[in-house]
Amino acid sequence: MVKCHISNNIRSLRFNKNEMTQQQLADLVGVTRQTIVAIEKGKYSPSLELAFRIARVFNLHVEEVFTYEEEHD
């Protein structure tokens, strides 16, 4: 069985962008701060649309923000 995991580097990107807060990012992409917290902790995988919106805030491609990983048993 293959398990998938989507990791991200949003926290470091926020820090490097004038220490942007989770709330500021949430406001820019139209979600709650709790959603950003869950994404950063890997507890929630964003929709494709949200992933693109987050990447655009940092002027990056989706693949530069999110990493798709597969684990084989």
PDB file of N, CA and C in Angstrom:
ATOM      1  N   MET A   1       0.845  -1.182   0.000  1.00  0.00           N
ATOM      2  CA  MET A   1       0.000   0.000   0.000  1.00  0.00           C
ATOM      3  C   MET A   1       0.891   1.246   0.000  1.00  0.00           C
ATOM      4  N   VAL A   2       0.425   2.247  -0.719  1.00  0.00           N
ATOM      5  CA  VAL A   2       1.181   3.496  -0.823  1.00  0.00           C
ATOM      6  C   VAL A   2       0.512   4.557   0.043  1.00  0.00           C
ATOM      7  N   LYS A   3       1.295   5.162   0.900  1.00  0.00           N
ATOM      8  CA  LYS A   3       0.799   6.275   1.700  1.00  0.00           C
ATOM      9  C   LYS A   3       1.350   7.562   1.106  1.00  0.00           C
ATOM     10  N   CYS A   4       0.526   8.597   1.058  1.00  0.00           N
ATOM     11  CA  CYS A   4       0.974   9.875   0.520  1.00  0.00           C
ATOM     12  C   CYS A   4       1.008  10.922   1.623  1.00  0.00           C
ATOM     13  N   HIS A   5       1.909  11.838   1.452  1.00  0.00           N
ATOM     14  CA  HIS A   5       2.035  12.931   2.410  1.00  0.00           C
ATOM     15  C   HIS A   5       2.438  14.191   1.651  1.00  0.00           C
ATOM     16  N   ILE A   6       1.804  15.293   1.976  1.00  0.00           N
ATOM     17  CA  ILE A   6       2.171  16.569   1.372  1.00  0.00           C
ATOM     18  C   ILE A   6       2.811  17.427   2.453  1.00  0.00           C
ATOM     19  N   SER A   7       4.077  17.743   2.264  1.00  0.00           N
ATOM     20  CA  SER A   7       4.771  18.614   3.203  1.00  0.00           C
ATOM     21  C   SER A   7       4.899  20.000   2.574  1.00  0.00           C
ATOM     22  N   ASN A   8       5.275  20.956   3.389  1.00  0.00           N
ATOM     23  CA  ASN A   8       5.399  22.323   2.876  1.00  0.00           C
ATOM     24  C   ASN A   8       6.419  23.102   3.687  1.00  0.00           C
ATOM     25  N   ASN A   9       6.807  24.244   3.157  1.00  0.00           N
ATOM     26  CA  ASN A   9       7.751  25.122   3.855  1.00  0.00           C
ATOM     27  C   ASN A   9       7.146  26.505   4.078  1.00  0.00           C
ATOM     28  N   ILE A  10       5.853  26.535   4.305  1.00  0.00           N
ATOM     29  CA  ILE A  10       5.144  27.812   4.464  1.00  0.00           C
ATOM     30  C   ILE A  10       5.691  28.611   5.647  1.00  0.00           C
ATOM     31  N   ARG A  11       5.971  27.930   6.728  1.00  0.00           N
ATOM     32  CA  ARG A  11       6.443  28.654   7.917  1.00  0.00           C
ATOM     33  C   ARG A  11       7.725  29.438   7.617  1.00  0.00           C
ATOM     34  N   SER A  12       8.687  28.786   6.986  1.00  0.00           N
ATOM     35  CA  SER A  12       9.940  29.494   6.681  1.00  0.00           C
ATOM     36  C   SER A  12       9.715  30.577   5.631  1.00  0.00           C
ATOM     37  N   LEU A  13       8.814  30.322   4.677  1.00  0.00           N
ATOM     38  CA  LEU A  13       8.512  31.354   3.680  1.00  0.00           C
ATOM     39  C   LEU A  13       7.883  32.578   4.339  1.00  0.00           C
ATOM     40  N   ARG A  14       6.985  32.344   5.300  1.00  0.00           N
ATOM     41  CA  ARG A  14       6.375  33.477   6.019  1.00  0.00           C
ATOM     42  C   ARG A  14       7.439  34.255   6.757  1.00  0.00           C
ATOM     43  N   PHE A  15       8.345  33.537   7.417  1.00  0.00           N
ATOM     44  CA  PHE A  15       9.394  34.197   8.192  1.00  0.00           C
ATOM     45  C   PHE A  15      10.262  35.060   7.282  1.00  0.00           C
ATOM     46  N   ASN A  16      10.588  34.520   6.119  1.00  0.00           N
ATOM     47  CA  ASN A  16      11.460  35.247   5.186  1.00  0.00           C
ATOM     48  C   ASN A  16      10.744  36.369   4.442  1.00  0.00           C
ATOM     49  N   LYS A  17       9.446  36.438   4.578  1.00  0.00           N
ATOM     50  CA  LYS A  17       8.675  37.511   3.941  1.00  0.00           C
ATOM     51  C   LYS A  17       8.221  38.480   5.024  1.00  0.00           C
ATOM     52  N   ASN A  18       9.198  39.146   5.599  1.00  0.00           N
ATOM     53  CA  ASN A  18       8.945  40.158   6.641  1.00  0.00           C
ATOM     54  C   ASN A  18       8.167  39.602   7.828  1.00  0.00           C
ATOM     55  N   GLU A  19       8.460  38.335   8.175  1.00  0.00           N
ATOM     56  CA  GLU A  19       7.812  37.685   9.311  1.00  0.00           C
ATOM     57  C   GLU A  19       6.289  37.797   9.239  1.00  0.00           C
ATOM     58  N   MET A  20       5.761  37.458   8.088  1.00  0.00           N
ATOM     59  CA  MET A  20       4.315  37.471   7.873  1.00  0.00           C
ATOM     60  C   MET A  20       3.636  36.555   8.900  1.00  0.00           C
ATOM     61  N   THR A  21       2.548  37.008   9.474  1.00  0.00           N
ATOM     62  CA  THR A  21       1.833  36.179  10.441  1.00  0.00           C
ATOM     63  C   THR A  21       0.922  35.187   9.719  1.00  0.00           C
ATOM     64  N   GLN A  22       0.505  34.186  10.455  1.00  0.00           N
ATOM     65  CA  GLN A  22      -0.448  33.223   9.890  1.00  0.00           C
ATOM     66  C   GLN A  22      -1.737  33.927   9.512  1.00  0.00           C
ATOM     67  N   GLN A  23      -2.158  34.890  10.329  1.00  0.00           N
ATOM     68  CA  GLN A  23      -3.397  35.619  10.044  1.00  0.00           C
ATOM     69  C   GLN A  23      -3.269  36.437   8.764  1.00  0.00           C
ATOM     70  N   GLN A  24      -2.119  37.068   8.555  1.00  0.00           N
ATOM     71  CA  GLN A  24      -1.918  37.850   7.329  1.00  0.00           C
ATOM     72  C   GLN A  24      -1.994  36.947   6.096  1.00  0.00           C
ATOM     73  N   LEU A  25      -1.339  35.788   6.174  1.00  0.00           N
ATOM     74  CA  LEU A  25      -1.406  34.858   5.047  1.00  0.00           C
ATOM     75  C   LEU A  25      -2.835  34.376   4.839  1.00  0.00           C
ATOM     76  N   ALA A  26      -3.514  34.057   5.929  1.00  0.00           N
ATOM     77  CA  ALA A  26      -4.902  33.599   5.833  1.00  0.00           C
ATOM     78  C   ALA A  26      -5.779  34.653   5.153  1.00  0.00           C
ATOM     79  N   ASP A  27      -5.585  35.906   5.525  1.00  0.00           N
ATOM     80  CA  ASP A  27      -6.372  36.988   4.919  1.00  0.00           C
ATOM     81  C   ASP A  27      -6.082  37.114   3.425  1.00  0.00           C
ATOM     82  N   LEU A  28      -4.815  36.947   3.050  1.00  0.00           N
ATOM     83  CA  LEU A  28      -4.432  37.091   1.639  1.00  0.00           C
ATOM     84  C   LEU A  28      -5.005  35.978   0.758  1.00  0.00           C
ATOM     85  N   VAL A  29      -5.156  34.790   1.328  1.00  0.00           N
ATOM     86  CA  VAL A  29      -5.635  33.662   0.514  1.00  0.00           C
ATOM     87  C   VAL A  29      -7.096  33.306   0.791  1.00  0.00           C
ATOM     88  N   GLY A  30      -7.718  34.012   1.739  1.00  0.00           N
ATOM     89  CA  GLY A  30      -9.150  33.838   1.961  1.00  0.00           C
ATOM     90  C   GLY A  30      -9.554  32.628   2.772  1.00  0.00           C
ATOM     91  N   VAL A  31      -8.737  32.267   3.755  1.00  0.00           N
ATOM     92  CA  VAL A  31      -9.093  31.173   4.663  1.00  0.00           C
ATOM     93  C   VAL A  31      -8.897  31.646   6.106  1.00  0.00           C
ATOM     94  N   THR A  32      -9.202  30.787   7.062  1.00  0.00           N
ATOM     95  CA  THR A  32      -8.997  31.153   8.459  1.00  0.00           C
ATOM     96  C   THR A  32      -7.551  30.883   8.880  1.00  0.00           C
ATOM     97  N   ARG A  33      -7.133  31.516   9.955  1.00  0.00           N
ATOM     98  CA  ARG A  33      -5.792  31.270  10.490  1.00  0.00           C
ATOM     99  C   ARG A  33      -5.645  29.810  10.876  1.00  0.00           C
ATOM    100  N   GLN A  34      -6.730  29.209  11.378  1.00  0.00           N
ATOM    101  CA  GLN A  34      -6.682  27.805  11.781  1.00  0.00           C
ATOM    102  C   GLN A  34      -6.365  26.898  10.586  1.00  0.00           C
ATOM    103  N   THR A  35      -6.849  27.273   9.414  1.00  0.00           N
ATOM    104  CA  THR A  35      -6.540  26.490   8.209  1.00  0.00           C
ATOM    105  C   THR A  35      -5.048  26.560   7.911  1.00  0.00           C
ATOM    106  N   ILE A  36      -4.470  27.747   8.016  1.00  0.00           N
ATOM    107  CA  ILE A  36      -3.027  27.889   7.775  1.00  0.00           C
ATOM    108  C   ILE A  36      -2.244  27.082   8.801  1.00  0.00           C
ATOM    109  N   VAL A  37      -2.670  27.120  10.067  1.00  0.00           N
ATOM    110  CA  VAL A  37      -2.001  26.335  11.124  1.00  0.00           C
ATOM    111  C   VAL A  37      -2.035  24.852  10.767  1.00  0.00           C
ATOM    112  N   ALA A  38      -3.192  24.358  10.352  1.00  0.00           N
ATOM    113  CA  ALA A  38      -3.337  22.939  10.022  1.00  0.00           C
ATOM    114  C   ALA A  38      -2.475  22.553   8.822  1.00  0.00           C
ATOM    115  N   ILE A  39      -2.406  23.423   7.831  1.00  0.00           N
ATOM    116  CA  ILE A  39      -1.569  23.144   6.656  1.00  0.00           C
ATOM    117  C   ILE A  39      -0.104  23.116   7.057  1.00  0.00           C
ATOM    118  N   GLU A  40       0.333  24.098   7.820  1.00  0.00           N
ATOM    119  CA  GLU A  40       1.739  24.143   8.232  1.00  0.00           C
ATOM    120  C   GLU A  40       2.142  22.908   9.030  1.00  0.00           C
ATOM    121  N   LYS A  41       1.229  22.400   9.843  1.00  0.00           N
ATOM    122  CA  LYS A  41       1.534  21.225  10.674  1.00  0.00           C
ATOM    123  C   LYS A  41       1.358  19.918   9.917  1.00  0.00           C
ATOM    124  N   GLY A  42       0.904  19.999   8.664  1.00  0.00           N
ATOM    125  CA  GLY A  42       0.713  18.797   7.862  1.00  0.00           C
ATOM    126  C   GLY A  42      -0.528  18.016   8.236  1.00  0.00           C
ATOM    127  N   LYS A  43      -1.447  18.645   8.966  1.00  0.00           N
ATOM    128  CA  LYS A  43      -2.686  17.973   9.374  1.00  0.00           C
ATOM    129  C   LYS A  43      -3.796  18.141   8.342  1.00  0.00           C
ATOM    130  N   TYR A  44      -3.567  19.012   7.386  1.00  0.00           N
ATOM    131  CA  TYR A  44      -4.582  19.287   6.361  1.00  0.00           C
ATOM    132  C   TYR A  44      -3.874  19.552   5.037  1.00  0.00           C
ATOM    133  N   SER A  45      -4.331  18.900   3.989  1.00  0.00           N
ATOM    134  CA  SER A  45      -3.789  19.146   2.660  1.00  0.00           C
ATOM    135  C   SER A  45      -4.690  20.144   1.950  1.00  0.00           C
ATOM    136  N   PRO A  46      -4.123  21.227   1.472  1.00  0.00           N
ATOM    137  CA  PRO A  46      -4.955  22.251   0.835  1.00  0.00           C
ATOM    138  C   PRO A  46      -5.497  21.777  -0.507  1.00  0.00           C
ATOM    139  N   SER A  47      -6.591  22.393  -0.907  1.00  0.00           N
ATOM    140  CA  SER A  47      -7.099  22.132  -2.263  1.00  0.00           C
ATOM    141  C   SER A  47      -6.063  22.645  -3.251  1.00  0.00           C
ATOM    142  N   LEU A  48      -6.164  22.205  -4.480  1.00  0.00           N
ATOM    143  CA  LEU A  48      -5.234  22.672  -5.506  1.00  0.00           C
ATOM    144  C   LEU A  48      -5.332  24.183  -5.673  1.00  0.00           C
ATOM    145  N   GLU A  49      -6.553  24.699  -5.644  1.00  0.00           N
ATOM    146  CA  GLU A  49      -6.759  26.147  -5.773  1.00  0.00           C
ATOM    147  C   GLU A  49      -6.077  26.903  -4.633  1.00  0.00           C
ATOM    148  N   LEU A  50      -6.244  26.421  -3.411  1.00  0.00           N
ATOM    149  CA  LEU A  50      -5.620  27.093  -2.269  1.00  0.00           C
ATOM    150  C   LEU A  50      -4.100  26.987  -2.346  1.00  0.00           C
ATOM    151  N   ALA A  51      -3.596  25.855  -2.772  1.00  0.00           N
ATOM    152  CA  ALA A  51      -2.143  25.689  -2.915  1.00  0.00           C
ATOM    153  C   ALA A  51      -1.585  26.724  -3.891  1.00  0.00           C
ATOM    154  N   PHE A  52      -2.288  26.944  -5.007  1.00  0.00           N
ATOM    155  CA  PHE A  52      -1.834  27.953  -5.974  1.00  0.00           C
ATOM    156  C   PHE A  52      -1.891  29.352  -5.356  1.00  0.00           C
ATOM    157  N   ARG A  53      -2.968  29.640  -4.623  1.00  0.00           N
ATOM    158  CA  ARG A  53      -3.081  30.984  -4.012  1.00  0.00           C
ATOM    159  C   ARG A  53      -1.959  31.226  -3.022  1.00  0.00           C
ATOM    160  N   ILE A  54      -1.630  30.215  -2.222  1.00  0.00           N
ATOM    161  CA  ILE A  54      -0.532  30.356  -1.251  1.00  0.00           C
ATOM    162  C   ILE A  54       0.790  30.563  -1.986  1.00  0.00           C
ATOM    163  N   ALA A  55       1.035  29.775  -2.999  1.00  0.00           N
ATOM    164  CA  ALA A  55       2.293  29.897  -3.751  1.00  0.00           C
ATOM    165  C   ALA A  55       2.426  31.288  -4.368  1.00  0.00           C
ATOM    166  N   ARG A  56       1.334  31.820  -4.872  1.00  0.00           N
ATOM    167  CA  ARG A  56       1.387  33.145  -5.515  1.00  0.00           C
ATOM    168  C   ARG A  56       1.695  34.254  -4.524  1.00  0.00           C
ATOM    169  N   VAL A  57       1.279  34.096  -3.273  1.00  0.00           N
ATOM    170  CA  VAL A  57       1.623  35.093  -2.251  1.00  0.00           C
ATOM    171  C   VAL A  57       3.140  35.232  -2.148  1.00  0.00           C
ATOM    172  N   PHE A  58       3.839  34.104  -2.307  1.00  0.00           N
ATOM    173  CA  PHE A  58       5.299  34.117  -2.178  1.00  0.00           C
ATOM    174  C   PHE A  58       6.003  34.216  -3.542  1.00  0.00           C
ATOM    175  N   ASN A  59       5.229  34.420  -4.594  1.00  0.00           N
ATOM    176  CA  ASN A  59       5.779  34.499  -5.953  1.00  0.00           C
ATOM    177  C   ASN A  59       6.599  33.257  -6.307  1.00  0.00           C
ATOM    178  N   LEU A  60       6.055  32.094  -5.951  1.00  0.00           N
ATOM    179  CA  LEU A  60       6.725  30.826  -6.220  1.00  0.00           C
ATOM    180  C   LEU A  60       5.778  29.887  -6.958  1.00  0.00           C
ATOM    181  N   HIS A  61       6.348  28.827  -7.522  1.00  0.00           N
ATOM    182  CA  HIS A  61       5.550  27.761  -8.108  1.00  0.00           C
ATOM    183  C   HIS A  61       5.062  26.849  -6.969  1.00  0.00           C
ATOM    184  N   VAL A  62       3.956  26.174  -7.191  1.00  0.00           N
ATOM    185  CA  VAL A  62       3.387  25.286  -6.174  1.00  0.00           C
ATOM    186  C   VAL A  62       4.427  24.282  -5.676  1.00  0.00           C
ATOM    187  N   GLU A  63       5.225  23.753  -6.610  1.00  0.00           N
ATOM    188  CA  GLU A  63       6.224  22.741  -6.244  1.00  0.00           C
ATOM    189  C   GLU A  63       7.327  23.288  -5.350  1.00  0.00           C
ATOM    190  N   GLU A  64       7.470  24.601  -5.320  1.00  0.00           N
ATOM    191  CA  GLU A  64       8.487  25.213  -4.460  1.00  0.00           C
ATOM    192  C   GLU A  64       7.951  25.426  -3.040  1.00  0.00           C
ATOM    193  N   VAL A  65       6.656  25.291  -2.869  1.00  0.00           N
ATOM    194  CA  VAL A  65       6.032  25.455  -1.552  1.00  0.00           C
ATOM    195  C   VAL A  65       5.621  24.101  -0.976  1.00  0.00           C
ATOM    196  N   PHE A  66       5.075  23.244  -1.824  1.00  0.00           N
ATOM    197  CA  PHE A  66       4.560  21.949  -1.385  1.00  0.00           C
ATOM    198  C   PHE A  66       5.359  20.811  -2.016  1.00  0.00           C
ATOM    199  N   THR A  67       5.533  19.744  -1.250  1.00  0.00           N
ATOM    200  CA  THR A  67       6.220  18.559  -1.746  1.00  0.00           C
ATOM    201  C   THR A  67       5.336  17.348  -1.533  1.00  0.00           C
ATOM    202  N   TYR A  68       5.118  16.613  -2.618  1.00  0.00           N
ATOM    203  CA  TYR A  68       4.315  15.395  -2.552  1.00  0.00           C
ATOM    204  C   TYR A  68       5.249  14.217  -2.355  1.00  0.00           C
ATOM    205  N   GLU A  69       4.998  13.429  -1.320  1.00  0.00           N
ATOM    206  CA  GLU A  69       5.865  12.289  -1.011  1.00  0.00           C
ATOM    207  C   GLU A  69       5.028  11.023  -0.920  1.00  0.00           C
ATOM    208  N   GLU A  70       5.566   9.943  -1.443  1.00  0.00           N
ATOM    209  CA  GLU A  70       4.922   8.636  -1.338  1.00  0.00           C
ATOM    210  C   GLU A  70       5.777   7.717  -0.491  1.00  0.00           C
ATOM    211  N   GLU A  71       5.128   6.940   0.334  1.00  0.00           N
ATOM    212  CA  GLU A  71       5.826   5.937   1.146  1.00  0.00           C
ATOM    213  C   GLU A  71       5.237   4.581   0.795  1.00  0.00           C
ATOM    214  N   HIS A  72       6.087   3.646   0.445  1.00  0.00           N
ATOM    215  CA  HIS A  72       5.639   2.296   0.108  1.00  0.00           C
ATOM    216  C   HIS A  72       5.849   1.373   1.302  1.00  0.00           C
ATOM    217  N   ASP A  73       4.869   0.540   1.575  1.00  0.00           N
ATOM    218  CA  ASP A  73       4.994  -0.434   2.676  1.00  0.00           C
ATOM    219  C   ASP A  73       5.855  -1.603   2.265  1.00  0.00           C
TER     220      ASP A  73
END
